[in-house]
mmCIF file of N, CA and C in Angstrom:
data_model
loop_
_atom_site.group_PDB
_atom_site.id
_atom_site.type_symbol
_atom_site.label_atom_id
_atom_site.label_comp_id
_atom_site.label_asym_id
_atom_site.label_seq_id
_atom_site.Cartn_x
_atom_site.Cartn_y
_atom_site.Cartn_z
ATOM 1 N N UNK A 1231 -0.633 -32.655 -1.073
ATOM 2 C CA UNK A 1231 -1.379 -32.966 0.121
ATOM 3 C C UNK A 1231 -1.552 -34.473 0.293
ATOM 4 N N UNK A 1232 -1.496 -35.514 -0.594
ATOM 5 C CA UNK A 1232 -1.897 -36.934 -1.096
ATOM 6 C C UNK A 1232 -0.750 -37.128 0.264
ATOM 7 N N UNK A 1233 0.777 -36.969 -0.183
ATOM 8 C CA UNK A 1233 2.015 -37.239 0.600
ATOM 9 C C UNK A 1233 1.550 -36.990 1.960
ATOM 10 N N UNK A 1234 0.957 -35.949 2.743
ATOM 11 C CA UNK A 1234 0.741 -35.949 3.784
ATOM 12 C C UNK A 1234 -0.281 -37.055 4.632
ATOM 13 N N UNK A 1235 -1.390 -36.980 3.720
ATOM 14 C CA UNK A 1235 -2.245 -37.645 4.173
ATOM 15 C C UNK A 1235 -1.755 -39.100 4.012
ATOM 16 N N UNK A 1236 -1.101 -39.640 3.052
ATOM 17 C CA UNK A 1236 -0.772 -40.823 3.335
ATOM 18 C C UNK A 1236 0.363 -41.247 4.227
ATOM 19 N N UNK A 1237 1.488 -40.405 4.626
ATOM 20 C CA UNK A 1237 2.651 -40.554 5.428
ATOM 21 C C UNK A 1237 2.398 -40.035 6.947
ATOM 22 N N UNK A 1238 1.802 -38.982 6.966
ATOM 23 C CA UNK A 1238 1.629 -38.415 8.248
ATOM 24 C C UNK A 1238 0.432 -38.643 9.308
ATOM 25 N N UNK A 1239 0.229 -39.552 10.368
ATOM 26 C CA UNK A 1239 -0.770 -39.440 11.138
ATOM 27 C C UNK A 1239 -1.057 -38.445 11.917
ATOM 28 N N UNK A 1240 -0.371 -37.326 11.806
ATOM 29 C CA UNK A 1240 -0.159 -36.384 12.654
ATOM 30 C C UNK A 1240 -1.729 -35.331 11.905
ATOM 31 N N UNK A 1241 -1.222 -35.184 10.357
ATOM 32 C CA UNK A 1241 -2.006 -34.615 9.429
ATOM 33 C C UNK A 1241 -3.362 -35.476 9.500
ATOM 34 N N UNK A 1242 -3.281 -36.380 9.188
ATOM 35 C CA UNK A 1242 -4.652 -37.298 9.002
ATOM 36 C C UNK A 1242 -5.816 -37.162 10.651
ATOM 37 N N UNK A 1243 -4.977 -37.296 11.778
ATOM 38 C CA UNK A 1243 -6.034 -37.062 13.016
ATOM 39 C C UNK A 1243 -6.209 -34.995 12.849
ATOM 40 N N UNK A 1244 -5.209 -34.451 12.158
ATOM 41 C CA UNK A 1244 -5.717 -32.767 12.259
ATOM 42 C C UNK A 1244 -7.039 -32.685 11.385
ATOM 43 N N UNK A 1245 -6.680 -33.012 10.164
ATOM 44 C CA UNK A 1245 -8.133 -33.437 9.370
ATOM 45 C C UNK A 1245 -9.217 -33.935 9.920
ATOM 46 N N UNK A 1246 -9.315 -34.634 10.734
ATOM 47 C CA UNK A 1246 -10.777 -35.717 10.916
ATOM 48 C C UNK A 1246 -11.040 -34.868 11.894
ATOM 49 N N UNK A 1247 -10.028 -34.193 13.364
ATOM 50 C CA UNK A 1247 -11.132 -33.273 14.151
ATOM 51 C C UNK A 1247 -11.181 -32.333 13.693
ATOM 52 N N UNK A 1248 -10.865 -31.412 12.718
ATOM 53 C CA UNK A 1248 -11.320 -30.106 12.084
ATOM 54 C C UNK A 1248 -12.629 -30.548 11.487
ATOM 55 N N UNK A 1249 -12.804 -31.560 10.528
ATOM 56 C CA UNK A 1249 -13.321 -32.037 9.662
ATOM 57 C C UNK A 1249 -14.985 -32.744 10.882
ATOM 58 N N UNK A 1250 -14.396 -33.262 11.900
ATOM 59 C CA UNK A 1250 -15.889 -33.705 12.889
ATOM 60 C C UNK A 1250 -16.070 -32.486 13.662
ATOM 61 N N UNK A 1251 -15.444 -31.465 14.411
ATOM 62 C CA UNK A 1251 -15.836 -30.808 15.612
ATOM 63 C C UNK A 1251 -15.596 -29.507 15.136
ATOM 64 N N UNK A 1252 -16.865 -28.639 15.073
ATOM 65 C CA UNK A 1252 -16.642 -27.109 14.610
ATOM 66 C C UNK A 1252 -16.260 -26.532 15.593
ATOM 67 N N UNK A 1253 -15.917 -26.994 16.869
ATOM 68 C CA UNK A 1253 -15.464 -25.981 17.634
ATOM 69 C C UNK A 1253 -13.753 -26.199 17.648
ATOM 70 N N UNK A 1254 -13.391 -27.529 17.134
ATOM 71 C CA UNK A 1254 -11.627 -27.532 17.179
ATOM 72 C C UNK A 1254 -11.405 -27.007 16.408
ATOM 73 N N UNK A 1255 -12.089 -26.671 14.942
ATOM 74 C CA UNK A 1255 -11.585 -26.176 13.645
ATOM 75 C C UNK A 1255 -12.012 -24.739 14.189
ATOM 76 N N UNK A 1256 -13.071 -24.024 14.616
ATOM 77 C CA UNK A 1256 -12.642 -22.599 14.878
ATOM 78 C C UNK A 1256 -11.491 -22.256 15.690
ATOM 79 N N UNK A 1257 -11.171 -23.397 16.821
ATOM 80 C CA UNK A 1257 -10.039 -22.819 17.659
ATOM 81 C C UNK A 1257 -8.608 -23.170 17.031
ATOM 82 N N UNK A 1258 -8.798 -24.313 15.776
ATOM 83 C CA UNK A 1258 -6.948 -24.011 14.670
ATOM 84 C C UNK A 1258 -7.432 -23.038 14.231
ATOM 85 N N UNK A 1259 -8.445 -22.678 13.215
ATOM 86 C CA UNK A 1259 -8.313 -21.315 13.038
ATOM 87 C C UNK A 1259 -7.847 -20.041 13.465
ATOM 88 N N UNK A 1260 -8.426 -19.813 14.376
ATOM 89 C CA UNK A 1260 -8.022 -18.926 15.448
ATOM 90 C C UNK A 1260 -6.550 -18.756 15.626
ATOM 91 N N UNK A 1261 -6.141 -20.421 16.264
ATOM 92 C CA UNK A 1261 -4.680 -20.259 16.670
ATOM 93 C C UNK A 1261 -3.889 -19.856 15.343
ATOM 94 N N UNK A 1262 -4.312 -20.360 13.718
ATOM 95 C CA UNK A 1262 -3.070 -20.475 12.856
ATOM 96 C C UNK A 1262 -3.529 -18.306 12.505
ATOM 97 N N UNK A 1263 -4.602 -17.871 13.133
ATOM 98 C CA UNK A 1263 -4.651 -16.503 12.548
ATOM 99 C C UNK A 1263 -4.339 -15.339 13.771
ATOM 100 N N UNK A 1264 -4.177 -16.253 14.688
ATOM 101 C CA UNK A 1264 -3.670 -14.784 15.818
ATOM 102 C C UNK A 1264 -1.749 -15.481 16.257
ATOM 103 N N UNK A 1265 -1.572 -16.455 16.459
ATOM 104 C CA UNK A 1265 -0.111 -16.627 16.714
ATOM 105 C C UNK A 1265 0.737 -16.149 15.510
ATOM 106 N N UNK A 1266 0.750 -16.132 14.123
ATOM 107 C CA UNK A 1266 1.431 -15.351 13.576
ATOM 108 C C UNK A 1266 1.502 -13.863 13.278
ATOM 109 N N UNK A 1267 0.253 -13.049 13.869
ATOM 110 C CA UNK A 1267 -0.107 -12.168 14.375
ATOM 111 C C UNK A 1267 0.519 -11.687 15.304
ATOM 112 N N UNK A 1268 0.629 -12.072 16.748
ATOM 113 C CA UNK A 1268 1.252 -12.064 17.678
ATOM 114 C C UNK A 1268 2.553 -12.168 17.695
ATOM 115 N N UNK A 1269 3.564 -12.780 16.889
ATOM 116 C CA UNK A 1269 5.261 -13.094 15.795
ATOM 117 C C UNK A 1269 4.804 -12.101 15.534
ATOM 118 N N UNK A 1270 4.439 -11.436 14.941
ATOM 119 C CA UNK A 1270 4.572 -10.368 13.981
ATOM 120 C C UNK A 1270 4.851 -9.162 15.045
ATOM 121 N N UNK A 1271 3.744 -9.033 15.102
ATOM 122 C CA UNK A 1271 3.786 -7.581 16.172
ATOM 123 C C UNK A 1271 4.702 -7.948 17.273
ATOM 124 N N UNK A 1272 5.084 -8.558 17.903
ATOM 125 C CA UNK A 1272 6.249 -8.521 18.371
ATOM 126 C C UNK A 1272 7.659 -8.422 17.998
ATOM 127 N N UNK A 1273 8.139 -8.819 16.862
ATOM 128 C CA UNK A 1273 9.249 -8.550 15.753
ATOM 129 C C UNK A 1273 9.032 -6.964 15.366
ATOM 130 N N UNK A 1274 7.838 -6.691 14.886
ATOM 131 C CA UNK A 1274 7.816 -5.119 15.008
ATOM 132 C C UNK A 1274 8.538 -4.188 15.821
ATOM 133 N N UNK A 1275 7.650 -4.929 17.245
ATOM 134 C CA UNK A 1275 7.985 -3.693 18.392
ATOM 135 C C UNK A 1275 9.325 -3.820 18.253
ATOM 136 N N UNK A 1276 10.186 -4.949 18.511
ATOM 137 C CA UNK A 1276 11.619 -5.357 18.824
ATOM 138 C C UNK A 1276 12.390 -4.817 17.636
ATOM 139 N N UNK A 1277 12.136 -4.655 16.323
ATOM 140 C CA UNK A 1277 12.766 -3.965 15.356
ATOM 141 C C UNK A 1277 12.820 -2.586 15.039
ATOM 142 N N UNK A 1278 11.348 -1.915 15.520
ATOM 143 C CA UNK A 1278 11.393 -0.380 15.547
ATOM 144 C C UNK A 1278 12.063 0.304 16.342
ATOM 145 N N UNK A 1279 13.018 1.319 16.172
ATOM 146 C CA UNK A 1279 13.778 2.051 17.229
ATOM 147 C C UNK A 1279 12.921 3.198 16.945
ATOM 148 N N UNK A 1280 13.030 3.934 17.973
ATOM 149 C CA UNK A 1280 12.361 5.541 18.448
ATOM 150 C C UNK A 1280 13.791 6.227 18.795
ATOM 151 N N UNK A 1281 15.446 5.611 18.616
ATOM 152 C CA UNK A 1281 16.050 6.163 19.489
ATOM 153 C C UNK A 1281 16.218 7.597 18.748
ATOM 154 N N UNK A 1282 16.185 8.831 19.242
ATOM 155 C CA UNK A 1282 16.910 10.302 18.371
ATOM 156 C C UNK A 1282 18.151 10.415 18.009
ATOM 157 N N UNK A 1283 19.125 9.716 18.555
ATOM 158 C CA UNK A 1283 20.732 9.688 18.450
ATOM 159 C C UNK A 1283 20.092 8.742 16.547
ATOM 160 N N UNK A 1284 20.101 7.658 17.040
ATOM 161 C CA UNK A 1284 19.967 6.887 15.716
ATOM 162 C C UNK A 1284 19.261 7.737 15.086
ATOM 163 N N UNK A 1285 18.223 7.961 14.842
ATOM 164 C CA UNK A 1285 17.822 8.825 13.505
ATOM 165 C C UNK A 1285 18.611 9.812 13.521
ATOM 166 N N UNK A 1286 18.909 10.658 14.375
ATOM 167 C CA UNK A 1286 19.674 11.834 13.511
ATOM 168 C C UNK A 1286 21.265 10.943 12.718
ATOM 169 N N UNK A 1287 21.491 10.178 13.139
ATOM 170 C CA UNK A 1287 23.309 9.586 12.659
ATOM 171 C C UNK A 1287 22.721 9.378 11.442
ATOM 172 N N UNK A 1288 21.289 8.639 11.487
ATOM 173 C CA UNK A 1288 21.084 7.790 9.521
ATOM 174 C C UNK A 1288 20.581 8.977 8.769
ATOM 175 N N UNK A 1289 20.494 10.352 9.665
ATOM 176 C CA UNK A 1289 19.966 11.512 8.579
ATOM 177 C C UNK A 1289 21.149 11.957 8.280
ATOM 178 N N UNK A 1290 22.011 12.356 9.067
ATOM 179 C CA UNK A 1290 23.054 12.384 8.546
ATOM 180 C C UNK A 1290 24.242 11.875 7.753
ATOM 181 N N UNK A 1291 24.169 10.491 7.516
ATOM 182 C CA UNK A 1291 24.714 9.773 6.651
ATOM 183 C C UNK A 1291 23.925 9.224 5.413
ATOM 184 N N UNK A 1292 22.757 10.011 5.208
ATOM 185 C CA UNK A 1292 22.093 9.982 4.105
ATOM 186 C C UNK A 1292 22.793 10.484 2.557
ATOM 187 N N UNK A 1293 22.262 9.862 1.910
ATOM 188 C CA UNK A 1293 22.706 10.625 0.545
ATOM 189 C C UNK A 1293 21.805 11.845 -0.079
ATOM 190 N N UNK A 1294 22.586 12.413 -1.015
ATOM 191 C CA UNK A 1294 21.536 13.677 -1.274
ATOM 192 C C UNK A 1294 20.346 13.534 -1.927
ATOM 193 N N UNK A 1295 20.343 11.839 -3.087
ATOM 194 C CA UNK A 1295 19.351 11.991 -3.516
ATOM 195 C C UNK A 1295 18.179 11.529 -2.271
ATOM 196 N N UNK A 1296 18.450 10.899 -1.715
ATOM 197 C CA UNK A 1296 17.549 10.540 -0.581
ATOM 198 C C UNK A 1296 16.770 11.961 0.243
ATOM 199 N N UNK A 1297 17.772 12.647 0.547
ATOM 200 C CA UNK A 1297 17.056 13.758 0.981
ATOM 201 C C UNK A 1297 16.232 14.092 0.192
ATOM 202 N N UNK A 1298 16.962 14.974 -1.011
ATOM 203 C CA UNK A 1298 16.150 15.396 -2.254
ATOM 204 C C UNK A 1298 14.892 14.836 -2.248
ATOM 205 N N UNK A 1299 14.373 13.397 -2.586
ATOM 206 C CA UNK A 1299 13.429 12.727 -2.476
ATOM 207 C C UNK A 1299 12.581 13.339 -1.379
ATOM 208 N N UNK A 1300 13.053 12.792 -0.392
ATOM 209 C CA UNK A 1300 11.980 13.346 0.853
ATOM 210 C C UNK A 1300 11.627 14.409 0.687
ATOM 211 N N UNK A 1301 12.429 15.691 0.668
ATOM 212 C CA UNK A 1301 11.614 16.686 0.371
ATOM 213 C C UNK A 1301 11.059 16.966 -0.992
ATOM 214 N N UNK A 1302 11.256 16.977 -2.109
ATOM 215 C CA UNK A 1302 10.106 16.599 -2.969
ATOM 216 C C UNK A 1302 8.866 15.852 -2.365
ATOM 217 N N UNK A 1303 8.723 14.333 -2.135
ATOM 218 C CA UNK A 1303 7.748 14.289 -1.490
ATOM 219 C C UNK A 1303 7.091 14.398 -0.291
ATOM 220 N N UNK A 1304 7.780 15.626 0.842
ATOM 221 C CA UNK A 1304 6.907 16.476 1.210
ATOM 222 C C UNK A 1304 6.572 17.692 0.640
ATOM 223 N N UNK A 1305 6.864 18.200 -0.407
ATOM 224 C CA UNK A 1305 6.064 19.385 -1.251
ATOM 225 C C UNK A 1305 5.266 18.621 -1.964
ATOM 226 N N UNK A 1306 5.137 18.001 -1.943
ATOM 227 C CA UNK A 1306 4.330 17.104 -3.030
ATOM 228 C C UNK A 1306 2.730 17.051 -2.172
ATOM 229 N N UNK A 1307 3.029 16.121 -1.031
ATOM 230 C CA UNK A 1307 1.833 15.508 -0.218
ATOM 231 C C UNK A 1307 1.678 16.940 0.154
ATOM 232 N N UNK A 1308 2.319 18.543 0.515
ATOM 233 C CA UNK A 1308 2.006 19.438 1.193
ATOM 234 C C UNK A 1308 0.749 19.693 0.465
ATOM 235 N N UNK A 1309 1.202 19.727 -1.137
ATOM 236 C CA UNK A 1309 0.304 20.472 -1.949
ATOM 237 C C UNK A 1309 -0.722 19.888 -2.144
ATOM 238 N N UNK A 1310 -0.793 18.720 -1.825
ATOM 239 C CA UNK A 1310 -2.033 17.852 -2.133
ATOM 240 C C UNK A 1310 -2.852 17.936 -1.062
ATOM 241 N N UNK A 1311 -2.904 17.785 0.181
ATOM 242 C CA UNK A 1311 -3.327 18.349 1.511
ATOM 243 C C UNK A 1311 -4.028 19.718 1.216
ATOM 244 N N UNK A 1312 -3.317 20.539 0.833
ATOM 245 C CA UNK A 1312 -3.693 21.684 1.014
ATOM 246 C C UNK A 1312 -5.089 21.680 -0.150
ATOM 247 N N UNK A 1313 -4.838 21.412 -1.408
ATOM 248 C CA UNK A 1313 -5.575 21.509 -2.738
ATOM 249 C C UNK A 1313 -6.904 20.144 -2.082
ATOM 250 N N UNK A 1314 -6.543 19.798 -1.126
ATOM 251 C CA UNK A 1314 -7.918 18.285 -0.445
ATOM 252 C C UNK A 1314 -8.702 20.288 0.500
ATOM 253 N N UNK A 1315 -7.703 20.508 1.378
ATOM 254 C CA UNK A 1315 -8.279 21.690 2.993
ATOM 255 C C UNK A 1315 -8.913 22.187 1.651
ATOM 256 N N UNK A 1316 -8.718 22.819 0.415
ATOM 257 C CA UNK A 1316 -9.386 24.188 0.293
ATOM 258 C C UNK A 1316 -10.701 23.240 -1.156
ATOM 259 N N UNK A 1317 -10.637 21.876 -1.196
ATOM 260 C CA UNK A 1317 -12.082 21.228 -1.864
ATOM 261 C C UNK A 1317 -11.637 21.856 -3.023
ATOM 262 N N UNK A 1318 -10.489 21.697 -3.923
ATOM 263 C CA UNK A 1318 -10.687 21.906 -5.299
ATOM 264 C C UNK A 1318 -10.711 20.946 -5.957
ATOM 265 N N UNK A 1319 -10.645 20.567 -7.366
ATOM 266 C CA UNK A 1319 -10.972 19.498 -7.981
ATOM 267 C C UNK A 1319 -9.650 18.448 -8.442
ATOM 268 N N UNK A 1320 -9.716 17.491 -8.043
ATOM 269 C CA UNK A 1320 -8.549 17.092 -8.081
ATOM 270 C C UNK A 1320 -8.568 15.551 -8.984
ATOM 271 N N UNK A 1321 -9.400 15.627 -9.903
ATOM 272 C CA UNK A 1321 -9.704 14.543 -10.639
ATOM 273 C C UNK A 1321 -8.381 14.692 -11.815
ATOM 274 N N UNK A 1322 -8.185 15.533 -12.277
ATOM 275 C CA UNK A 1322 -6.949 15.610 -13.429
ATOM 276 C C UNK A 1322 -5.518 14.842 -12.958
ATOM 277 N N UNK A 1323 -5.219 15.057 -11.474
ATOM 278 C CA UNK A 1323 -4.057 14.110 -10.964
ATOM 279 C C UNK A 1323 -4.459 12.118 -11.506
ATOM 280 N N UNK A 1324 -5.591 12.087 -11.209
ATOM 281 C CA UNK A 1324 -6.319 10.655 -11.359
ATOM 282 C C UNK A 1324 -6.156 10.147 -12.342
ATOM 283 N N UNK A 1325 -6.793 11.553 -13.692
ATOM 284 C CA UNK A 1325 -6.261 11.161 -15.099
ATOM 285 C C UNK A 1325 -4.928 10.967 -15.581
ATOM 286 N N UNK A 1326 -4.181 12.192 -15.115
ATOM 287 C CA UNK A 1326 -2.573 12.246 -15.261
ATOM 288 C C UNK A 1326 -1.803 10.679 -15.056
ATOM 289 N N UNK A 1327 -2.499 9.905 -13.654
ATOM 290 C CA UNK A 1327 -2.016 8.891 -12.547
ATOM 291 C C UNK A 1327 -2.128 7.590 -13.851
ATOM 292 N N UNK A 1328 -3.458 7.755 -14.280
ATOM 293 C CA UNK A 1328 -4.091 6.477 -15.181
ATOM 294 C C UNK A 1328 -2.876 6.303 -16.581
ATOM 295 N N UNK A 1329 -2.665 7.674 -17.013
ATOM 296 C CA UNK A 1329 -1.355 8.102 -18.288
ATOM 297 C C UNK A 1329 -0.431 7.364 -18.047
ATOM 298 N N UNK A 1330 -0.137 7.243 -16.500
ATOM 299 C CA UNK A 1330 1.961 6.999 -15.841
ATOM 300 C C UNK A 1330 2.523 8.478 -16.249
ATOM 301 N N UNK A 1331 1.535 9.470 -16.252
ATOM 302 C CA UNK A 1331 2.077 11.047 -15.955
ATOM 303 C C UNK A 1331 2.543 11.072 -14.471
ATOM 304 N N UNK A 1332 3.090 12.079 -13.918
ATOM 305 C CA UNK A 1332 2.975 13.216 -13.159
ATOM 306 C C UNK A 1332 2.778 14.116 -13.023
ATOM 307 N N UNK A 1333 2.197 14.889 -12.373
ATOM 308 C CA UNK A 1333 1.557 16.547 -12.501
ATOM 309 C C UNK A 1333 2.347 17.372 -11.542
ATOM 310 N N UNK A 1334 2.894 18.284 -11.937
ATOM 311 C CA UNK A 1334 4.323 18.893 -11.043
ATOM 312 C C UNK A 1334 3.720 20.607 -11.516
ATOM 313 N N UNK A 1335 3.562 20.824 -10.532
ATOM 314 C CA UNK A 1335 3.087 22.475 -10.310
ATOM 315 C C UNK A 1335 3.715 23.590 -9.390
ATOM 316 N N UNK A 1336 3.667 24.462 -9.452
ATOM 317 C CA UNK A 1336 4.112 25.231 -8.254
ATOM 318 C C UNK A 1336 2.733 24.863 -7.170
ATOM 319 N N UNK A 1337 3.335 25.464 -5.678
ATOM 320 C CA UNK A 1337 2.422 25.372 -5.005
ATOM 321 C C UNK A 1337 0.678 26.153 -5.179
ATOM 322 N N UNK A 1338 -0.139 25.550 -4.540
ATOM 323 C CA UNK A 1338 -1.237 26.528 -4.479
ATOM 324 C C UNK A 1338 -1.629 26.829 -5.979
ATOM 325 N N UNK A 1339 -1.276 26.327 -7.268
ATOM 326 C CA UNK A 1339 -1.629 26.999 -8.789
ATOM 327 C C UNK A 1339 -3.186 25.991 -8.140
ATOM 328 N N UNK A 1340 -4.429 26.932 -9.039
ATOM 329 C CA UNK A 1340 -5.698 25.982 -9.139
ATOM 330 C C UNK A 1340 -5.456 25.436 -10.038
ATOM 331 N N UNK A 1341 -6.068 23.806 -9.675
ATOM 332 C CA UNK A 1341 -6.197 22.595 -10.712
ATOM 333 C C UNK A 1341 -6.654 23.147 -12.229
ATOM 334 N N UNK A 1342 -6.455 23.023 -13.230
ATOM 335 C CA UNK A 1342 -6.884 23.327 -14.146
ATOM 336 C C UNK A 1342 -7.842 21.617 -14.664
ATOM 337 N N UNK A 1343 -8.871 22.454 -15.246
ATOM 338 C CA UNK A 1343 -10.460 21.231 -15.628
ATOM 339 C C UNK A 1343 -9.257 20.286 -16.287
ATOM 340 N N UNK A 1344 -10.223 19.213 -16.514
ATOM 341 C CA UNK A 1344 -9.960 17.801 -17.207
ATOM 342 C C UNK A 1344 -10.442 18.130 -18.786
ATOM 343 N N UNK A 1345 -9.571 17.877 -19.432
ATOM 344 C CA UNK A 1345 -10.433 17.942 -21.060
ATOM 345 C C UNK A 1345 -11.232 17.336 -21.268
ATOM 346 N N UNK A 1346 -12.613 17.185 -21.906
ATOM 347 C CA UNK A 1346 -13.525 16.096 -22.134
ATOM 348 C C UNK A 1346 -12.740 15.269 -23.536
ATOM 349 N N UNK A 1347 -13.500 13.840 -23.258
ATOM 350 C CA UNK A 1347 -12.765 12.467 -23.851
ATOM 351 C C UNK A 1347 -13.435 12.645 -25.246
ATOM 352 N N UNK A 1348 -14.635 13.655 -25.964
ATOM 353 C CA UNK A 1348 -14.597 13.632 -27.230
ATOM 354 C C UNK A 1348 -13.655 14.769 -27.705
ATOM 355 N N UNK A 1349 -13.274 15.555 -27.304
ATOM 356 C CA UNK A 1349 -12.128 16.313 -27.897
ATOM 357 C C UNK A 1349 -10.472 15.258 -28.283
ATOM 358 N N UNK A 1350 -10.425 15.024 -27.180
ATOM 359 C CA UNK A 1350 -9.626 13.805 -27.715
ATOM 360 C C UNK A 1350 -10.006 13.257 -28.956
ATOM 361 N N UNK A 1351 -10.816 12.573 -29.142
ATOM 362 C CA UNK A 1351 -11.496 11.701 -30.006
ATOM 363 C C UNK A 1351 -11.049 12.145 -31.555
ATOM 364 N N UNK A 1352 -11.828 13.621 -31.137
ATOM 365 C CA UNK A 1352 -11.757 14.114 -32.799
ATOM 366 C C UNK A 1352 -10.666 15.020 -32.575
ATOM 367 N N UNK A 1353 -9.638 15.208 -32.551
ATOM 368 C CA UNK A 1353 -8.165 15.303 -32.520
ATOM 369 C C UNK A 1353 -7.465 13.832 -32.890
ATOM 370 N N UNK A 1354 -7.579 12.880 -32.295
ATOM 371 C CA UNK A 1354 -7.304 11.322 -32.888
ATOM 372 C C UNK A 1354 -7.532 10.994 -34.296
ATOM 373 N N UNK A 1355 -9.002 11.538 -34.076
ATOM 374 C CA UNK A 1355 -9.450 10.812 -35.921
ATOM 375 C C UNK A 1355 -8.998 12.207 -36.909
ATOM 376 N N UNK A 1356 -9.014 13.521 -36.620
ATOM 377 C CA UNK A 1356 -8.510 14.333 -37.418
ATOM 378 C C UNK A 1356 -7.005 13.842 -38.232
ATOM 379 N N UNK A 1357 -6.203 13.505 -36.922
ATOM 380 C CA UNK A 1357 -4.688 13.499 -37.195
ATOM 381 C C UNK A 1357 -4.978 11.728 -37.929
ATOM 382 N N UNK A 1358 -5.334 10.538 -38.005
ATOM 383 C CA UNK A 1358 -6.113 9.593 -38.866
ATOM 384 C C UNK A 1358 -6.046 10.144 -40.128
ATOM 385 N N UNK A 1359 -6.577 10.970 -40.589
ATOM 386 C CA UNK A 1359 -7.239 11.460 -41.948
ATOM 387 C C UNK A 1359 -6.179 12.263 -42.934
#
């Protein structure tokens, strides 16, 4: 920043009215937090296609594991949706998640409980001894 402030008058007068007038420094603010905002979401719109011809050509020139994937994870999110609609307990995925497990079930099986953390414990120090 030293380089700027000493080479650039351009930098040095942006400093002193940010730095004297709270209303120029809210309006760079402003400008440096909604104009790249505004780039953005416009590159969006202009990059997203909705066309149906195009998606069906890139579904069809998909590979299998790609499919595969997708549908795995829509049985996946189905079952999780469903196991959220019917309020069962879904803390063991959390634990599984914390491991770097996965929990892979048929559909609809009920969650089975969480083991409590002193059974662990003394299974640990048993196999210790």
């Amino acid at each position: 920043m030293s380089i700027l402030w000493e080479k650039s008058e351009t930098w040095r007068w942006l400093v002193r009215r940010t730095r004297d007038s709270k209303p120029f420094f809210l309006a760079f603010a402003t400008l440096c937090g909604v104009v790249p905002g505004v780039i953005g979401y416009g590159v969006m719109q202009l990059t997203n296609s909705r066309n149906p011809h195009l998606e069906a050509r890139l579904r069809e020139n998909a590979r299998p594991e790609s499919l595969m994937m997708g549908k795995v994870n829509q049985e996946r999110l189905a079952e999780y949706l469903g196991e959220l609609q019917r309020k069962e307990d879904t803390n063991d995925r959390y634990v599984a998640a914390l491991r770097g497990e996965t929990l892979t079930r048929t559909p609809y099986q009920r969650i089975q409980p969480v083991p409590k953390q002193n059974a662990e414990k003394e299974n640990n120090s048993n196999e210790k001894a």
